[in-house]
XYZ file of C-alpha atoms in Angstrom:
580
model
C 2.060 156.705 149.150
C 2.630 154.195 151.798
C 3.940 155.101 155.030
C 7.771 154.815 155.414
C 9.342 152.033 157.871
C 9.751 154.508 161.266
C 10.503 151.775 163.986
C 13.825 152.373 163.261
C 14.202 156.174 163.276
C 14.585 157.934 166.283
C 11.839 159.951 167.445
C 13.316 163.344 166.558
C 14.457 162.463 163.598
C 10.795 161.501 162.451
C 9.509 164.752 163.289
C 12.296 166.747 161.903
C 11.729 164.876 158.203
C 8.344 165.564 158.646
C 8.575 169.036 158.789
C 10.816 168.875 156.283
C 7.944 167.200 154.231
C 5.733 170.238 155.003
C 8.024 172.639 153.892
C 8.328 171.109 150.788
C 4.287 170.396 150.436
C 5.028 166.804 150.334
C 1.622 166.046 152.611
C 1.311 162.407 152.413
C 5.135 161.958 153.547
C 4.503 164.118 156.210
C 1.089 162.970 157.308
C 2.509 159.379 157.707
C 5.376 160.138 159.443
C 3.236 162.436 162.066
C 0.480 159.929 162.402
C 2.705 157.483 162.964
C 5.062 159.055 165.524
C 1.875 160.674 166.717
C 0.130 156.552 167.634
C 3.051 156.321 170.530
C 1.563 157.898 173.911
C 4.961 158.748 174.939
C 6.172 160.592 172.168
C 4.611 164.347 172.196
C 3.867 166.947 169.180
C 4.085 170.771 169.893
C 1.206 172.812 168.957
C 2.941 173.474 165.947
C 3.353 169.852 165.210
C 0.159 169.377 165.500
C -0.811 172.184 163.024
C 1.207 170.398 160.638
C -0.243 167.354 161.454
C -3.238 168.782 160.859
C -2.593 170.458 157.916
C -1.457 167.330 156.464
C -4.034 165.255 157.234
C -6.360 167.571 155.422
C -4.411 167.868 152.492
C -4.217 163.763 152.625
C -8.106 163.631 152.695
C -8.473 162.933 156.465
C -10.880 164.962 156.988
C -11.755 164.138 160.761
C -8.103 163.989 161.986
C -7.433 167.250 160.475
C -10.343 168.393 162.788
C -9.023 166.509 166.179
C -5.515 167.417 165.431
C -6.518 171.061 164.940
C -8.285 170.808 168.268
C -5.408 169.602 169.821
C -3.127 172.581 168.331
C -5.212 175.083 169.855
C -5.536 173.322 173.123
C -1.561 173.508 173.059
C -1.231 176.942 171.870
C -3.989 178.141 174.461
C -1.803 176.290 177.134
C 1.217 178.238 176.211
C -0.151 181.388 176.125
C 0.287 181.788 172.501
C -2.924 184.053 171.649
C -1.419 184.234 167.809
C -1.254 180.178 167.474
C -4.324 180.152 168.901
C -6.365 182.346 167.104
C -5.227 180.892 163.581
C -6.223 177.468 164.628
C -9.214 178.497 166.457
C -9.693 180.218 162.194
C -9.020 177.452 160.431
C -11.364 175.248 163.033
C -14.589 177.853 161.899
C -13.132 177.152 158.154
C -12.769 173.541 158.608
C -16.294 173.335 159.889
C -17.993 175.434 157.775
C -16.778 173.438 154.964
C -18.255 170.281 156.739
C -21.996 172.126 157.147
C -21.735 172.302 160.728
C -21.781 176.403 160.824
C -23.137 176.418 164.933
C -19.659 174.945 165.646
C -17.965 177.323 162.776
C -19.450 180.282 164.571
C -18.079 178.921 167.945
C -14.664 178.747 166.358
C -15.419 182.202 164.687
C -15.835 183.777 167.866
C -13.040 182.408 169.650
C -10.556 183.621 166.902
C -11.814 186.729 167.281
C -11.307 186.373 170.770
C -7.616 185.555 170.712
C -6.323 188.234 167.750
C -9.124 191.451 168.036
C -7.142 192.638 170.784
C -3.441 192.380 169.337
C -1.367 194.537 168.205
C -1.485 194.167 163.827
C -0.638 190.577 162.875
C -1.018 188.211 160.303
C -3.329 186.545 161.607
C -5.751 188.971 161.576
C -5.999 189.009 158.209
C -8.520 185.307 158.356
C -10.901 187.733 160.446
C -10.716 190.718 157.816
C -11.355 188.463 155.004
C -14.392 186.811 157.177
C -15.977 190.218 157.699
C -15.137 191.302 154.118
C -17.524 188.000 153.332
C -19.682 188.520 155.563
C -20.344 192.373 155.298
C -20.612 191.466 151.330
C -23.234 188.603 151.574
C -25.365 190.962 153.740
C -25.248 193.541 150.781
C -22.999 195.977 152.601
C -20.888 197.124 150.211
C -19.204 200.096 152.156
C -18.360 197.703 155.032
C -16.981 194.653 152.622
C -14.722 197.247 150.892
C -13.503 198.703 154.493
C -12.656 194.980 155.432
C -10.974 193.886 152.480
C -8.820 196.844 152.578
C -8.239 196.409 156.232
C -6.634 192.792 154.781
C -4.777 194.168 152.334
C -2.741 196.832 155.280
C -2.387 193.559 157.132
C -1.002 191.365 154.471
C 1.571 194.198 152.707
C 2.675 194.719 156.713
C 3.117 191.358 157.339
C 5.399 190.872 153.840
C 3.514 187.508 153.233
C 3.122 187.052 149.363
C 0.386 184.701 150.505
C -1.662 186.556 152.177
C -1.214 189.634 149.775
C -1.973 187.558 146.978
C -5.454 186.338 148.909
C -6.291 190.069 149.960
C -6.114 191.342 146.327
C -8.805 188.756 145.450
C -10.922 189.728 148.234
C -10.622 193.609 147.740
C -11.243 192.573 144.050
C -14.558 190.615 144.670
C -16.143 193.455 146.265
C -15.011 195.940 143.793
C -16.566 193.510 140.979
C -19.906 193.398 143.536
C -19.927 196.734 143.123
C -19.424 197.714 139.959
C -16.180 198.450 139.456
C -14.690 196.364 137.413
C -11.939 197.634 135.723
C -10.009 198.087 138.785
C -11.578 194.584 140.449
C -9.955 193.006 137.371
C -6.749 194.736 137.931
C -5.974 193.424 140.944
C -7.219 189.936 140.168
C -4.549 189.814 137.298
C -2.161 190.970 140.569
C -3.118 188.113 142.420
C -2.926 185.712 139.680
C -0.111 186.682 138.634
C 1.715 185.554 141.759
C -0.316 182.425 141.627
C 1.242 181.423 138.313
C 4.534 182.369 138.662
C 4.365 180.096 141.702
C 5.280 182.387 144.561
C 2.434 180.926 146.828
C 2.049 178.071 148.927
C -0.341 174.968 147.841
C -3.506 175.999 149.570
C -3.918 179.766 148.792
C -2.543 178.532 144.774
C -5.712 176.313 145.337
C -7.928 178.873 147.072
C -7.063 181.408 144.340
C -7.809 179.154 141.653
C -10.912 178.645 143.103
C -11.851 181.883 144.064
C -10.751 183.460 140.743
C -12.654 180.824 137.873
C -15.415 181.730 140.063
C -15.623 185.302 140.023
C -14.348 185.035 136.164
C -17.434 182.823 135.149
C -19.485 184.960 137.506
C -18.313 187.732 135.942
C -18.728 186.635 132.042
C -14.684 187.019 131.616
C -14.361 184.299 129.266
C -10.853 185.130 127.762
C -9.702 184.652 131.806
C -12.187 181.842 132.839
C -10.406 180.390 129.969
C -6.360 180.794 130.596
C -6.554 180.019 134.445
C -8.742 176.717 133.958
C -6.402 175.571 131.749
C -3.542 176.677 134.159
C -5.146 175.328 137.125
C -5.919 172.043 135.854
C -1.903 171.583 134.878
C -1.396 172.694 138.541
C -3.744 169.829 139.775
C -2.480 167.493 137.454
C -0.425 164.140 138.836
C 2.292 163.726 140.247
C 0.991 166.522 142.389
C 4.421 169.215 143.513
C 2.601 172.164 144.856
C 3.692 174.543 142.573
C 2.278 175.313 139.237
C 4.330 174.089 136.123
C 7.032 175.797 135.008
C 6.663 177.928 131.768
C 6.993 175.755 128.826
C 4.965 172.860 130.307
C 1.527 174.398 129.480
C -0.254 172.095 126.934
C -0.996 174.638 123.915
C -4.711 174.066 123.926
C -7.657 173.747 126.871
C -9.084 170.639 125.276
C -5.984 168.609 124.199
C -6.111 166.065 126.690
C -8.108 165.353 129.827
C -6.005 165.213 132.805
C -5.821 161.220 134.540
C -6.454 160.593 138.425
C -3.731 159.387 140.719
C -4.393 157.996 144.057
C -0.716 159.552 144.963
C -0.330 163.171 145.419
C -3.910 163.752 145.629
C -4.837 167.695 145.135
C -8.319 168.627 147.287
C -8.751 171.701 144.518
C -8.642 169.071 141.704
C -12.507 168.102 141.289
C -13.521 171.967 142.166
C -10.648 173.489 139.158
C -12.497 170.403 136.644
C -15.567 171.872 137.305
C -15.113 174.949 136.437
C -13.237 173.642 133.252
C -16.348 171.874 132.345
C -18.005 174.963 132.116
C -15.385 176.175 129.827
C -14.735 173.178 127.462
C -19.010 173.439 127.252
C -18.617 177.111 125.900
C -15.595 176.079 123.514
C -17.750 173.539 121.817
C -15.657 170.217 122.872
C -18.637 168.066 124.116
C -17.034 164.827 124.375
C -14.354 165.549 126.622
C -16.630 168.323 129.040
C -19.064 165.297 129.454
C -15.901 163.307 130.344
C -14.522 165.590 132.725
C -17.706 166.495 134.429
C -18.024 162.772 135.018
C -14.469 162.998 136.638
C -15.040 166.148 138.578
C -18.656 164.791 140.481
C -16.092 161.380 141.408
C -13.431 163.879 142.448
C -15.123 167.124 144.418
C -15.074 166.801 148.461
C -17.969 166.352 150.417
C -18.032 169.556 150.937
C -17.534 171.765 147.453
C -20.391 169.850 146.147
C -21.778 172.848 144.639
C -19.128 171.675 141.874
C -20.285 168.651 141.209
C -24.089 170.368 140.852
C -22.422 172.168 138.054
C -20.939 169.718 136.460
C -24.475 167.994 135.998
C -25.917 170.878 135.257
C -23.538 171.306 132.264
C -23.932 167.709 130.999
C -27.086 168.215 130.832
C -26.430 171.376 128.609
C -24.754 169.341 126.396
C -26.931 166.796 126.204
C -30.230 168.721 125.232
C -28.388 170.316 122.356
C -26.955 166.650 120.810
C -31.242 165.720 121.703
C -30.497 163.442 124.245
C -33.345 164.582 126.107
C -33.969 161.910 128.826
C -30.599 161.959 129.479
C -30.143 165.805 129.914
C -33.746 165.208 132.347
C -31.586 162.940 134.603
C -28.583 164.943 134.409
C -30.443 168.745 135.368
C -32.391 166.297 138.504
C -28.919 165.574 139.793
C -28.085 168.855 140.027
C -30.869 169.928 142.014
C -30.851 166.921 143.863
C -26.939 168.509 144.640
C -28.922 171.949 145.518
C -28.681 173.796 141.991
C -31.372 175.704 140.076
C -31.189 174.086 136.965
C -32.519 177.116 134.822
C -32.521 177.796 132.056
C -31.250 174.534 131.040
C -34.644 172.934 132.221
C -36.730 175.390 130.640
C -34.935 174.853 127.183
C -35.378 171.108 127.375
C -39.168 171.373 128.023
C -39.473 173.858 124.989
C -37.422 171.582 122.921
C -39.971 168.885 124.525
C -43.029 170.915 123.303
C -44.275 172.598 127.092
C -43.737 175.862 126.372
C -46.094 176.785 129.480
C -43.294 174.603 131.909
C -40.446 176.762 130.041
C -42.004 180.142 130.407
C -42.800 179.214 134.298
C -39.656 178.125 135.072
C -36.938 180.260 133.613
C -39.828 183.541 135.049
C -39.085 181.515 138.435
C -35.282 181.265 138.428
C -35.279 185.229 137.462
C -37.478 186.152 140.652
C -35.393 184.015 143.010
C -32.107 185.595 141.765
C -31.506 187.657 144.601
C -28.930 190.037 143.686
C -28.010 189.634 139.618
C -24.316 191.597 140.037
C -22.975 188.650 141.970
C -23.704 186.319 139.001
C -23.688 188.478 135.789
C -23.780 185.486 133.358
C -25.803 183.450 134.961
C -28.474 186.316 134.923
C -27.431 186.935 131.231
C -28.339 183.368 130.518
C -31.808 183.344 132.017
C -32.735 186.458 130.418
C -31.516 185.217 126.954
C -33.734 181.746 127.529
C -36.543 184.519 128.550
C -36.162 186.134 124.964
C -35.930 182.535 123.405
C -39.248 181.089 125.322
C -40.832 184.155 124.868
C -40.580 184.739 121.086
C -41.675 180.580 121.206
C -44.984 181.478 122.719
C -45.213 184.763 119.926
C -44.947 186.722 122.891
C -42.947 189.447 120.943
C -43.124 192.326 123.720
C -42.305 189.892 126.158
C -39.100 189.153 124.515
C -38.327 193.139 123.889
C -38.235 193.347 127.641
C -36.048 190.588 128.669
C -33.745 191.629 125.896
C -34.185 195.032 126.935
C -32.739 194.048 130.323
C -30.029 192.220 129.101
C -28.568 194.806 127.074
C -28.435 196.548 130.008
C -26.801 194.058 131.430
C -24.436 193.217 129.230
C -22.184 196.674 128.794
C -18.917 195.910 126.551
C -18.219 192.706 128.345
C -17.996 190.358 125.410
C -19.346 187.295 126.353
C -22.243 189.164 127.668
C -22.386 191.753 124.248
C -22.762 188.817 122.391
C -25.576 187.091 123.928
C -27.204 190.641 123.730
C -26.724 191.057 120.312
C -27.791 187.871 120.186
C -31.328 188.447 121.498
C -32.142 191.826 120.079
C -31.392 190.660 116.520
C -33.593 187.613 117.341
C -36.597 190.077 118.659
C -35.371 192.762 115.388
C -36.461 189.759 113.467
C -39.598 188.915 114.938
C -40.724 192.566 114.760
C -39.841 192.032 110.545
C -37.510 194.536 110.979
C -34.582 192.811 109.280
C -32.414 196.004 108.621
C -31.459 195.869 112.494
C -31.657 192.317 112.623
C -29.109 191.642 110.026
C -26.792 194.350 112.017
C -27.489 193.117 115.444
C -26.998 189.590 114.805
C -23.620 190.194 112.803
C -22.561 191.859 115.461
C -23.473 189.194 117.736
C -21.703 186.730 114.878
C -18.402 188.943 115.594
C -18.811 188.092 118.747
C -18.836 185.065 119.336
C -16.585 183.566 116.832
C -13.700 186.343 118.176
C -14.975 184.550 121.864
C -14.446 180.855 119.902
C -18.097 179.656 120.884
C -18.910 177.572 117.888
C -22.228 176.496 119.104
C -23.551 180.206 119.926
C -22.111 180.891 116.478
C -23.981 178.359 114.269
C -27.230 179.130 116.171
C -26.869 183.152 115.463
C -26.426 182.268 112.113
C -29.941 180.169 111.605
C -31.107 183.681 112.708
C -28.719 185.403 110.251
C -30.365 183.142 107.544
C -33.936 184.139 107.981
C -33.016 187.268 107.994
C -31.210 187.447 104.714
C -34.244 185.682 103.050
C -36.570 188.378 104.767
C -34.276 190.823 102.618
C -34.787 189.028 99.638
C -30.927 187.802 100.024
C -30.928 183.639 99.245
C -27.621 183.067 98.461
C -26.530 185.120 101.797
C -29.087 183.004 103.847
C -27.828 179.450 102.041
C -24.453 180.127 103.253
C -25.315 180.768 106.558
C -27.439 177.762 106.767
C -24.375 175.625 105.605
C -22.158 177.021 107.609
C -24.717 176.526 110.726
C -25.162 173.095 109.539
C -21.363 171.954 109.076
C -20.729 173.133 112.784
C -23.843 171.341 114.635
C -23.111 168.306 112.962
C -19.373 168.341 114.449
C -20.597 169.148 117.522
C -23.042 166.355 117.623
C -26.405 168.945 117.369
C -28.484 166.686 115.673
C -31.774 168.629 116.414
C -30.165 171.734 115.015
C -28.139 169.902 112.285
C -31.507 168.451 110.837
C -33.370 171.900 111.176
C -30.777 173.465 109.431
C -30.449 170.929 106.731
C -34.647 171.211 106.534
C -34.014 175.023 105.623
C -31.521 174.195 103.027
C -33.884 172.096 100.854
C -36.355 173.863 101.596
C -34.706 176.880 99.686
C -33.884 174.152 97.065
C -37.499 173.938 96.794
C -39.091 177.378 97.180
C -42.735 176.049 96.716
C -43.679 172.610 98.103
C -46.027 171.186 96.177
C -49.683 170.815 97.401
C -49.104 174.346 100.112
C -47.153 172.497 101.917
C -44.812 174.197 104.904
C -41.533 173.064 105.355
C -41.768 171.474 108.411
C -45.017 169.869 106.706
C -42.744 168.268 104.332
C -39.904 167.052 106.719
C -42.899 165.230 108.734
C -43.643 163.590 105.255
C -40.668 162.464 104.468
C -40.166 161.206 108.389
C -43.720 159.193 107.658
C -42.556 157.808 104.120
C -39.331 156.723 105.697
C -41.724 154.240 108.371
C -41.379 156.662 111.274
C -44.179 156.561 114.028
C -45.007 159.725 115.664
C -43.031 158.657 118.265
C -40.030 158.361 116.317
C -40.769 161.586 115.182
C -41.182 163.145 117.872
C -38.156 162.423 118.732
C -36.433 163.298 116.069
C -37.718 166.473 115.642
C -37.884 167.194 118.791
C -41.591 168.236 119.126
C -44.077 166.796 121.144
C -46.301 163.625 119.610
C -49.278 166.209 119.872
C -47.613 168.454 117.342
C -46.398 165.530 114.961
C -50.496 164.605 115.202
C -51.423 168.164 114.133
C -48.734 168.710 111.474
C -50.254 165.133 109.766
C -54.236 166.568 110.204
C -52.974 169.558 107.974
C -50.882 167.424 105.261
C -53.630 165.056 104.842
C -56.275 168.097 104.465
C -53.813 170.094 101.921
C -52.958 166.877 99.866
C -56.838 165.109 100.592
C -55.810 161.888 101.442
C -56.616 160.018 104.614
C -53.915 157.413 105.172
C -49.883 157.203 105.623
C -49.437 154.848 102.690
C -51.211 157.282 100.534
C -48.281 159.662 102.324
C -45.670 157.851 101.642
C -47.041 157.925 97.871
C -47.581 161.214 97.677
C -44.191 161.944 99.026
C -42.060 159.334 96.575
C -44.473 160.796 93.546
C -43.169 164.187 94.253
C -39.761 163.566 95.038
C -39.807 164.874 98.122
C -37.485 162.067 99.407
């Protein structure tokens, strides 16, 4: 937006549309007429001016003049005696610099907030240095004195009749509830506080904070069903022209994935690039590749400087992607850039170097990111998902009781939370069917079918169904276990699985063919037909995704079964046999 002609305008009458800006969340009209009014030595802002300068010039992306204008606030406020002004910008000031990585100057700010309010009678405004100790008290593993805090907040906020600030203490009494256990009633009053979010009752930066705070603690959390509806809702609130209000009902698009949401250098939203993030996540889950490696592109350009934590996961998820379609250099780069941005990528990386053929890397490093998870409630999927990458690695290496234990774990885990009883399911009917004890497999892993097609994870789906499959034909079942292959098949090759699309497609003629000719293995015979095509063990390698080692030891067996001693005499053997 470019700054309206003010040479004109009388002083007062700059200031007064300005606040009138504020109050209607238009920042960038405010911003310019502040800064501008604000460039004349003679011309003074109060210290609430200045908060709204300030306020503006963060929401604007000026960053450092959000920071000097705050400074100037509480100079004013100081000067006037008002300990209330004073103490809420000395707040914001530890907020603003926390979020900038300077936390010696947050803790300065901290203290002098506390400084100003502790002593008050109750006020709003003490309800910033509840919500700070609920934090605190919670990442110190305090549970009793988190709960005591956030509760503290919530008195605060109902006394001070602010649906902001009651809105923000529900999440925080919420987020320790969840840290401890209670979830049922942690979820309760999340839906409270959301509920005021999307009926638009709050202002623009506790709609964004709650966003935030809430896809957060629902991914955390393994709520799909709510990580799902508020992504979608807070990416509509983000969306240009920016109003500061959520849309009104009717507006919603009526899927997640129908379109991906444009930039506009008007009306920019702070929240935007942290809300895509988190939708990444989602659209990942929900199968729609394409547009989640499109978005997560958009969110890294979009997150601020300091929410990159975001942008980490948005890597981290391309890289998901990307393994799975075989794209393995490319999901290499993409998992370094998110620990370049400070994220474990596990158990992405330890997938891609089984899928590469270093089972040792993948068993060290997924073991790694489970011992440095320091306290699992605080990130219940993200635990899930190492320990189901455990089971998967494990039962790669034939380390069967290995496996048993990490699925062990995460049925414990996991509870009736479906996201997580699905990936439970998931593992115990993979270990039921590497103990050959396909009665429980086949229930298990229909269960875990259930699951995740009620949950719309198509990927999760197709790969529960290869399972499904051998477990049918362990039963004697073929016609059972050549559906499930086809159905697996059809829904990797949508998504762009070509690894998985090819294995499954390998089963299915296989079962055409239930003896190879010459003793031949099934893989055996897809190498063949890879080598009678022209394909070097490179190429496949590659697309096998194995390791040229293995390709060289699969060929040493075919030529020993079929005695021959040259690929020609391959490909002959191959196009004799019709294994083409």
């Amino acid at each position: 937006m470019s700054a309206p002609t003010l040479h004109t305008a009388h002083p007062t009458d700059a200031v007064e549309r300005a606040r009138d800006a504020a109050d209607r969340e238009s920042w960038a009209e405010a911003y310019a007429l502040l800064h501008a009014h604000d460039l004349h030595p003679s011309r003074g802002l109060t210290a609430d001016d200045l908060s709204v300068l300030a306020d503006a010039a963060w929401w604007s992306g000026h960053t450092d003049e959000s920071v000097t204008a705050r400074l100037r606030s509480h100079a004013a406020f100081v000067a006037a005696g008002d300990h209330r002004g004073a103490g809420l910008a000395a707040w914001w000031l530890h907020y603003e610099y926390a979020s900038l990585g300077r936390p010696a100057a947050a803790a300065g700010w901290l203290h002098r907030a506390r400084h100003h309010l502790e002593d008050l009678p109750p006020c709003p405004e003490q309800c910033f240095l509840a919500w700070t100790d609920a934090e605190e008290a919670e990442q110190h593993g305090d549970g009793a004195a988190a709960l005591a805090a956030a509760r503290r907040m919530t008195r605060l906020a109902v006394r001070s009749a602010s649906p902001d600030l009651v809105a923000l203490s529900r999440q925080a009494e919420s987020s320790v509830l969840l840290a401890n256990g209670r979830r049922t009633e942690a979820l309760a009053l999340l839906d409270d506080a959301m509920c005021a979010v999307t009926a638009g009752e709050l202002s623009g930066v506790f709609t964004g904070w709650l966003y935030c705070l809430a896809l957060t603690q629902c991914m955390e959390a393994a709520d799909f069903e709510r990580a799902v509806e508020w992504t979608h809702a807070a990416m509509e609130w983000c969306a240009p022209p920016w109003t500061g209000r959520p849309p009104e009902p009717g507006q919603e698009t009526e899927t997640l994935a129908a379109t991906s949401v444009s930039v506009s250098v008007s009306g920019e939203n702070p929240f935007r690039g942290v809300c895509r993030a988190h939708r990444v996540e989602v659209l990942d889950l929900l199968g729609t590749w394409a547009l989640a490696e499109e978005e997560a592109r958009q969110a890294c350009r979009e997150v601020p400087v300091d929410c990159l934590e975001s942008a980490a996961a948005a890597f981290y998820t391309s890289g998901d992607v990307q393994r799975r379609q075989g794209r393995l250099d490319e999901a290499a780069t993409s998992y370094a850039h998110a620990h370049e941005l400070g994220r474990i990528p596990q158990p992405g990386l330890a997938l891609l170097r089984l899928a590469q053929g270093r089972a040792d890397a993948a068993v060290a490093g997924v073991d790694l990111a489970l011992a440095c998870q320091s306290d699992p409630r605080h990130d219940l999927l993200g635990r899930a998902r190492l320990l189901a990458a455990r089971t998967e690695v494990a039962l790669a290496v034939r380390d069967v009781p290995g496996a048993s234990r990490a699925a062990a774990e995460l049925d414990a885990l996991a509870g009736d939370v479906p996201l997580l009883r699905a990936t439970a399911d998931t593992a115990l009917g993979a270990v039921a069917l590497a103990e050959a004890r396909p009665g429980p497999a086949l229930r298990l892993l229909r269960q875990a079918l259930a699951g995740w097609l009620a949950l719309h994870v198509p990927y999760e789906a197709a790969q529960v169904r290869m399972l499904l499959a051998a477990a049918d034909r362990t039963a004697g079942d073929e016609e059972a276990a050549r559906l499930e292959l086809a159905a697996a098949r059809a829904v990797f090759e949508r998504l762009g699985a070509v690894p998985d699309a090819r294995r499954a497609a390998a089963l299915l003629s296989g079962g055409k063919r239930r003896r190879l000719p010459g003793g031949l293995t099934a893989r055996e015979a897809e190498v063949l037909r890879l080598v009678a095509g022209g394909g070097t063990n490179k190429d496949i390698a590659h697309a096998l995704v194995i390791s040229e080692h293995t390709v060289s030891r699969h060929l040493n067996n075919i030529f020993a079964k079929l005695g021959i001693g040259s690929r020609s005499a391959a490909t002959a053997y191959a196009y004799a046999h019709d294994l083409l």
